[in-house]
Coordinates of C-alpha atoms and ligand atoms in Angstrom, one line a residue:
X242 CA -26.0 -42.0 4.4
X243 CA -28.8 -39.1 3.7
X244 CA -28.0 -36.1 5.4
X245 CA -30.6 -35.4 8.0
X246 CA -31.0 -31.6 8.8
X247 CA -29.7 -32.1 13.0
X248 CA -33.4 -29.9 13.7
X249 CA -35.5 -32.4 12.1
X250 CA -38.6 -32.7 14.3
X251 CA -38.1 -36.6 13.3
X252 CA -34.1 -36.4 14.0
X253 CA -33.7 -39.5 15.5
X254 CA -35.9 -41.9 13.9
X255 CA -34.4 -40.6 10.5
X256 CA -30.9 -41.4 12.0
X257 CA -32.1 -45.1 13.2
X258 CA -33.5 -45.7 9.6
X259 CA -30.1 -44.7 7.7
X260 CA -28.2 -46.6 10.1
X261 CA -30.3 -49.9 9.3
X262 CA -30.2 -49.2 5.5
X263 CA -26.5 -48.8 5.8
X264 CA -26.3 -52.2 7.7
X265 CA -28.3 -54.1 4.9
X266 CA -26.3 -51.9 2.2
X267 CA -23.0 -53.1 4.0
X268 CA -24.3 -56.6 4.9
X269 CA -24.8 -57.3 8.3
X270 CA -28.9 -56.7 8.4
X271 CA -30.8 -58.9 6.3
X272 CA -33.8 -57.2 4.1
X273 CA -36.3 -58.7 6.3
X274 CA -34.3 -56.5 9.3
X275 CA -36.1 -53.0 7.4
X276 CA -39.8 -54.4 8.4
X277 CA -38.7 -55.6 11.7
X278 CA -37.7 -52.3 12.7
X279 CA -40.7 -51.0 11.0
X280 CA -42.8 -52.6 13.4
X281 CA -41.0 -51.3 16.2
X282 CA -40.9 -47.9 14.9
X283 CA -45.1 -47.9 15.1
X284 CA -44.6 -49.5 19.1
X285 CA -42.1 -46.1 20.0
X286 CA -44.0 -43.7 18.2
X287 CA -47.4 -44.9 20.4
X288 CA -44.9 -44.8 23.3
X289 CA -43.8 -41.1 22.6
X290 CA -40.2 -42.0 21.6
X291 CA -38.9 -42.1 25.2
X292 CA -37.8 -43.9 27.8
X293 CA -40.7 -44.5 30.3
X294 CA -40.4 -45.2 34.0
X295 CA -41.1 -48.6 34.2
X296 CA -38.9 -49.3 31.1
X297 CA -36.0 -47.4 33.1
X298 CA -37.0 -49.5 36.2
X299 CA -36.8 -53.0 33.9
X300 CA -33.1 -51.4 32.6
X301 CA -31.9 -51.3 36.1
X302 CA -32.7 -54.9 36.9
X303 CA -31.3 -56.3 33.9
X304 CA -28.3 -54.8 34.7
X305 CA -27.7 -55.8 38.0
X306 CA -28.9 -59.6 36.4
X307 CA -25.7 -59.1 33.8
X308 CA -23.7 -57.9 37.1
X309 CA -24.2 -61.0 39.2
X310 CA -24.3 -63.5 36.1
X311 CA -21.3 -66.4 36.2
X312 CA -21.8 -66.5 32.4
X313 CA -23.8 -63.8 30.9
X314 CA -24.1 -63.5 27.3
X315 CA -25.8 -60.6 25.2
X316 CA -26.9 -61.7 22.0
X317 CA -26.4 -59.9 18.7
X318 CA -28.5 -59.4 15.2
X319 CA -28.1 -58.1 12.3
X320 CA -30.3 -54.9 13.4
X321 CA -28.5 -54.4 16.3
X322 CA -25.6 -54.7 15.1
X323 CA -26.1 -52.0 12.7
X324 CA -28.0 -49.8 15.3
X325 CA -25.7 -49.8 18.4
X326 CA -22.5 -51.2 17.7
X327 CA -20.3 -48.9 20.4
X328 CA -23.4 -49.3 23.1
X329 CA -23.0 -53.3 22.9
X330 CA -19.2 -53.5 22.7
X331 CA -19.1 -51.0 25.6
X332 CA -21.9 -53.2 27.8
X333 CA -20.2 -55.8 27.0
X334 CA -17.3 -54.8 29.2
X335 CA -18.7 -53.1 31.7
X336 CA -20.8 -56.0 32.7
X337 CA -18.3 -59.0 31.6
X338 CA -20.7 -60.4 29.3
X339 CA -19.7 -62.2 26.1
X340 CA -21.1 -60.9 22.8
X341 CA -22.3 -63.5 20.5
X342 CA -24.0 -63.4 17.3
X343 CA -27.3 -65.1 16.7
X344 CA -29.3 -64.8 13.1
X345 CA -32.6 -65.8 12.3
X346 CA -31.2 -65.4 8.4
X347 CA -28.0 -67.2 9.2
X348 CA -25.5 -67.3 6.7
X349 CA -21.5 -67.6 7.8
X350 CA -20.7 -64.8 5.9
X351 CA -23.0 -62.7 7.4
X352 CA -21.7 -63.8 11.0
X353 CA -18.7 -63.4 9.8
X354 CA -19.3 -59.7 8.5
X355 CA -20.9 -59.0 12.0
X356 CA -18.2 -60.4 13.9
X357 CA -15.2 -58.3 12.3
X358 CA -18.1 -54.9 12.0
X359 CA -18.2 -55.5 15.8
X360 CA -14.3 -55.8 16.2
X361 CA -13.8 -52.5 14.3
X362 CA -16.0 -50.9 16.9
X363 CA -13.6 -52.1 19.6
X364 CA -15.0 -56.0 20.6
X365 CA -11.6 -58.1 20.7
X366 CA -13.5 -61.4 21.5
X367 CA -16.8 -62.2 19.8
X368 CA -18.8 -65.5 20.0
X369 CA -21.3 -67.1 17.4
X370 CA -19.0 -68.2 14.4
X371 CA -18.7 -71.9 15.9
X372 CA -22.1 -72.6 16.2
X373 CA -21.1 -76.0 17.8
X374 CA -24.6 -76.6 20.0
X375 CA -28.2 -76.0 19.1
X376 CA -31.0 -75.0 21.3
X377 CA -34.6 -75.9 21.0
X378 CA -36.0 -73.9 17.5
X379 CA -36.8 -75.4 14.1
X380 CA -34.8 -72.4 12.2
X381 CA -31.4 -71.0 12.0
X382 CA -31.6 -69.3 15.4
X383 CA -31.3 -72.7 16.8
X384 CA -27.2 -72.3 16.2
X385 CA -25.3 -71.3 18.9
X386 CA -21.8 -71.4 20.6
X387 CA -21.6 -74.5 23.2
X388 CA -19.4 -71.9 24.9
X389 CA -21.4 -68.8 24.6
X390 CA -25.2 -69.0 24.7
X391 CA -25.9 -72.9 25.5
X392 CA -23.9 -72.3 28.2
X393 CA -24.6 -68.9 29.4
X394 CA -27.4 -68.5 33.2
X395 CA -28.4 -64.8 32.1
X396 CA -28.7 -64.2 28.1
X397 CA -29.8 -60.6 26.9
X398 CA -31.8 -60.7 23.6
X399 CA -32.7 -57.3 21.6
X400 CA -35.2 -58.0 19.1
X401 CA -35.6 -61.4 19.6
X402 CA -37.9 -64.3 18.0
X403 CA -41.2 -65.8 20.7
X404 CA -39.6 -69.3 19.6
X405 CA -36.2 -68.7 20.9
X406 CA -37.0 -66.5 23.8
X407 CA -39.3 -69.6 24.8
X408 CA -36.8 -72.3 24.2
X409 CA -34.0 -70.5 26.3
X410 CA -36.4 -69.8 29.4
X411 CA -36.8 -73.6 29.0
X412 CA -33.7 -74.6 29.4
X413 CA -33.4 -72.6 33.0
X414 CA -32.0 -69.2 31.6
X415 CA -32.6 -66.2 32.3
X416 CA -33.7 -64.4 29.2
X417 CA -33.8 -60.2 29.7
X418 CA -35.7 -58.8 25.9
X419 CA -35.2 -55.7 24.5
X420 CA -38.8 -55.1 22.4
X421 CA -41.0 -52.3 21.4
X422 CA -43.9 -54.0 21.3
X423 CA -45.2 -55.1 24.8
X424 CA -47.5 -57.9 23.2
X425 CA -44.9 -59.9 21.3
X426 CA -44.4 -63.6 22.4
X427 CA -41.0 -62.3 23.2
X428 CA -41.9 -59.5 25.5
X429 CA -44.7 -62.0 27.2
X430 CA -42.2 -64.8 27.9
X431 CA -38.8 -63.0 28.8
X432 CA -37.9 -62.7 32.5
X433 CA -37.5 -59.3 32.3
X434 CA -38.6 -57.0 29.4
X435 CA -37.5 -53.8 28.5
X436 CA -40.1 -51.9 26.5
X437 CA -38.0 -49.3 25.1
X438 CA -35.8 -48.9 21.7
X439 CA -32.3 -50.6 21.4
X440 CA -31.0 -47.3 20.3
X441 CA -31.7 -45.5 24.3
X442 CA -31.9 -48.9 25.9
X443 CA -28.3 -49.8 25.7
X444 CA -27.0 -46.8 26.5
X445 CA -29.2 -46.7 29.3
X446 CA -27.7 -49.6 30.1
X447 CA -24.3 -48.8 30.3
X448 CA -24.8 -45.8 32.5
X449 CA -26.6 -47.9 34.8
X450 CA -23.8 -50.7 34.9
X451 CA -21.3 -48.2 35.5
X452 CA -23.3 -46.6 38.5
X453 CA -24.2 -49.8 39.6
X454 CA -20.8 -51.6 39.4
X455 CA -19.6 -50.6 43.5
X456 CA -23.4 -51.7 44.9
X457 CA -24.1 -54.6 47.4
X458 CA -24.9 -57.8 45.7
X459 CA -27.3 -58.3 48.0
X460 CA -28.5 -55.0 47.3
X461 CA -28.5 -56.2 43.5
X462 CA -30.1 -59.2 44.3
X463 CA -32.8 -57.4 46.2
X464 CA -34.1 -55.9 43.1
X465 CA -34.2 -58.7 41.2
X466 CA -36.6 -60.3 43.6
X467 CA -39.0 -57.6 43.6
X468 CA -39.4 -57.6 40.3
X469 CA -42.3 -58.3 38.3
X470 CA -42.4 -58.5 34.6
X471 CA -46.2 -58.7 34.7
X472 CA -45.8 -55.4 35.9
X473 CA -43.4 -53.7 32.9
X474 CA -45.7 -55.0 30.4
X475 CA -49.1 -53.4 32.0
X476 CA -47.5 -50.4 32.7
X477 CA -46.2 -50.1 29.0
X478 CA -50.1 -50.9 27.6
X479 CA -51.2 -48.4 29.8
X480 CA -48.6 -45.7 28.9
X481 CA -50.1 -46.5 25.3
X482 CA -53.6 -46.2 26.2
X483 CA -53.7 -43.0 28.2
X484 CA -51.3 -41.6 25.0
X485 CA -54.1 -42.5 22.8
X486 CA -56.6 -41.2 24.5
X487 CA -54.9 -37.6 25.2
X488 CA -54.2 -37.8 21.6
X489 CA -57.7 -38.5 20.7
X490 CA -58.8 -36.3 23.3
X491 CA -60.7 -38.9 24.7
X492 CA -62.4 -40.5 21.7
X493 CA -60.7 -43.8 21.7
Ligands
ATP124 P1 -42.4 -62.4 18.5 O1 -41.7 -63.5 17.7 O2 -41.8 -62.2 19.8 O3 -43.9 -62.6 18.6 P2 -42.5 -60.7 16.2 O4 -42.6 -61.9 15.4 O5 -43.7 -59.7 16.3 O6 -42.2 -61.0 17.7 P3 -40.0 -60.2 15.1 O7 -40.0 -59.9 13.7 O8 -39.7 -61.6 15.6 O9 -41.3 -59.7 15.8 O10 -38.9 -59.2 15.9 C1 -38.9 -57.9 15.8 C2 -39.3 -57.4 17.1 O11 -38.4 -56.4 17.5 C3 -40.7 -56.7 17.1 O12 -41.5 -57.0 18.2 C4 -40.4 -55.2 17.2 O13 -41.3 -54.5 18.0 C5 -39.0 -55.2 17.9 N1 -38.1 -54.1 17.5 C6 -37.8 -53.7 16.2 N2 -36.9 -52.7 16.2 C7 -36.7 -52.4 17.5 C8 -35.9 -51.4 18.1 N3 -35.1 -50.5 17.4 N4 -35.8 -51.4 19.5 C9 -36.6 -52.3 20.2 N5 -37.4 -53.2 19.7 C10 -37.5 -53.3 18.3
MG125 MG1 -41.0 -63.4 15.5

């Protein structure tokens, strides 16, 4: 990887670009990975490269959704993989979720190169190399473990594909997105959506599970009733819009 001077005003965003060029350089994110990223790059840099309130609220009732979950899976690309290996292995046990690995540019070496990148990072189990069901898409995000995903009541999705998102709300799931961008067809048809980069998000996430882990499930389920995604997504245009227009000072 470059090195980054550690005081570079633009520290963290360099970091999260070497990390994805290292994962296509080494395999596990696909080319196309690079512009997804891109993309949410422009969504955090509008949202001032934090982790808002109602993004924080949105983290906290996905959680306790992985908490109560008989079968929750988290599912894992190619970007995420090479963005926050540790954070998903480590979520992945604090909550009791299955990892599984999901491609939109599937190929069985690359699930396979994902699957043992994710072991060296401490995963002993890790779904996706059967692909022995398929859900409702007409591309290779269709393939997934009868075991993992086809089976799963409470399935978290960083960076997913509208289509799939869609498809697994469908079927009764309950589908918690990770996504910059607050307009995506993800972000607009995910139960719960948290507008906020994988890189903070997870970690986030973790913390949370771990405080959270001792609460009343009714407590838990409390939350999850209240909820409104509606909400998340207004709140995140908004934060947008008032950044633009202190930006602007008022012009936009
Ligand atoms: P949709 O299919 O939901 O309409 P899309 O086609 O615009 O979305 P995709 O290319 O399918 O987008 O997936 C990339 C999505 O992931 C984008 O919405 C982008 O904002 C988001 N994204 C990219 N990098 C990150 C990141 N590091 N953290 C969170 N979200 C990200
Ligand atoms: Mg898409």
């Amino acid at each position: 990887m470059s090195e980054i001077p550690e005081d570079h005003p633009r520290y963290d965003s360099l970091i999260t670009r070497e990390r994805i060029v290292e994962g296509v350089r080494i395999g596990i994110t696909s080319p196309q990975g690079l512009v997804a990223q891109g993309r949410g790059e422009s969504f955090d840099y509008l949202l001032g490269e934090c982790t808002s309130e109602s993004a924080s609220c949105a983290e906290k009732v996905a959680v306790a959704m992985l908490l109560l979950a008989r079968r929750p899976v988290i599912s894992v690309n190619g970007n995420t993989a090479a963005l926050v290996p540790d954070g998903l292995v480590a979520l992945s046990e604090v909550t009791g979720a299955s990892l599984e690995v999901n491609l939109f540019h599937r190929s069985e070496t690359r699930v396979g190169k994902i699957i043992d990148h994710l072991r060296s990072h401490g995963a002993t189990d890790v779904l996706g190399g059967k692909g022995d069901a398929r859900i409702d898409v007409n591309h290779d995000r269709a393939v997934v473990d009868g075991a993992g995903i086809y089976a799963a009541d409470v399935v978290l999705v960083p960076l997913e594909d509208g289509d799939r998102c869609q498809a697994l709300v469908h079927m009764g799931k309950s589908v918690i997105a990770i996504d910059l961008n607050p307009l995506s067809r993800t972000s607009r048809t995910a139960s719960v959506t948290i507008v906020d980069n994988v890189t903070r998000a997870i970690d986030n996430m973790v913390e949370l599970a771990l405080d959270m882990d001792c609460t009343d499930k009714d407590v838990l389920r409390e939350s999850i009733v209240s909820f409104d995604n509606e909400d998340v997504l207004s709140s995140a245009l908004e934060l947008i819009r008032e950044r633009l227009l202190y930006i602007s000072g008022g012009i936009v």
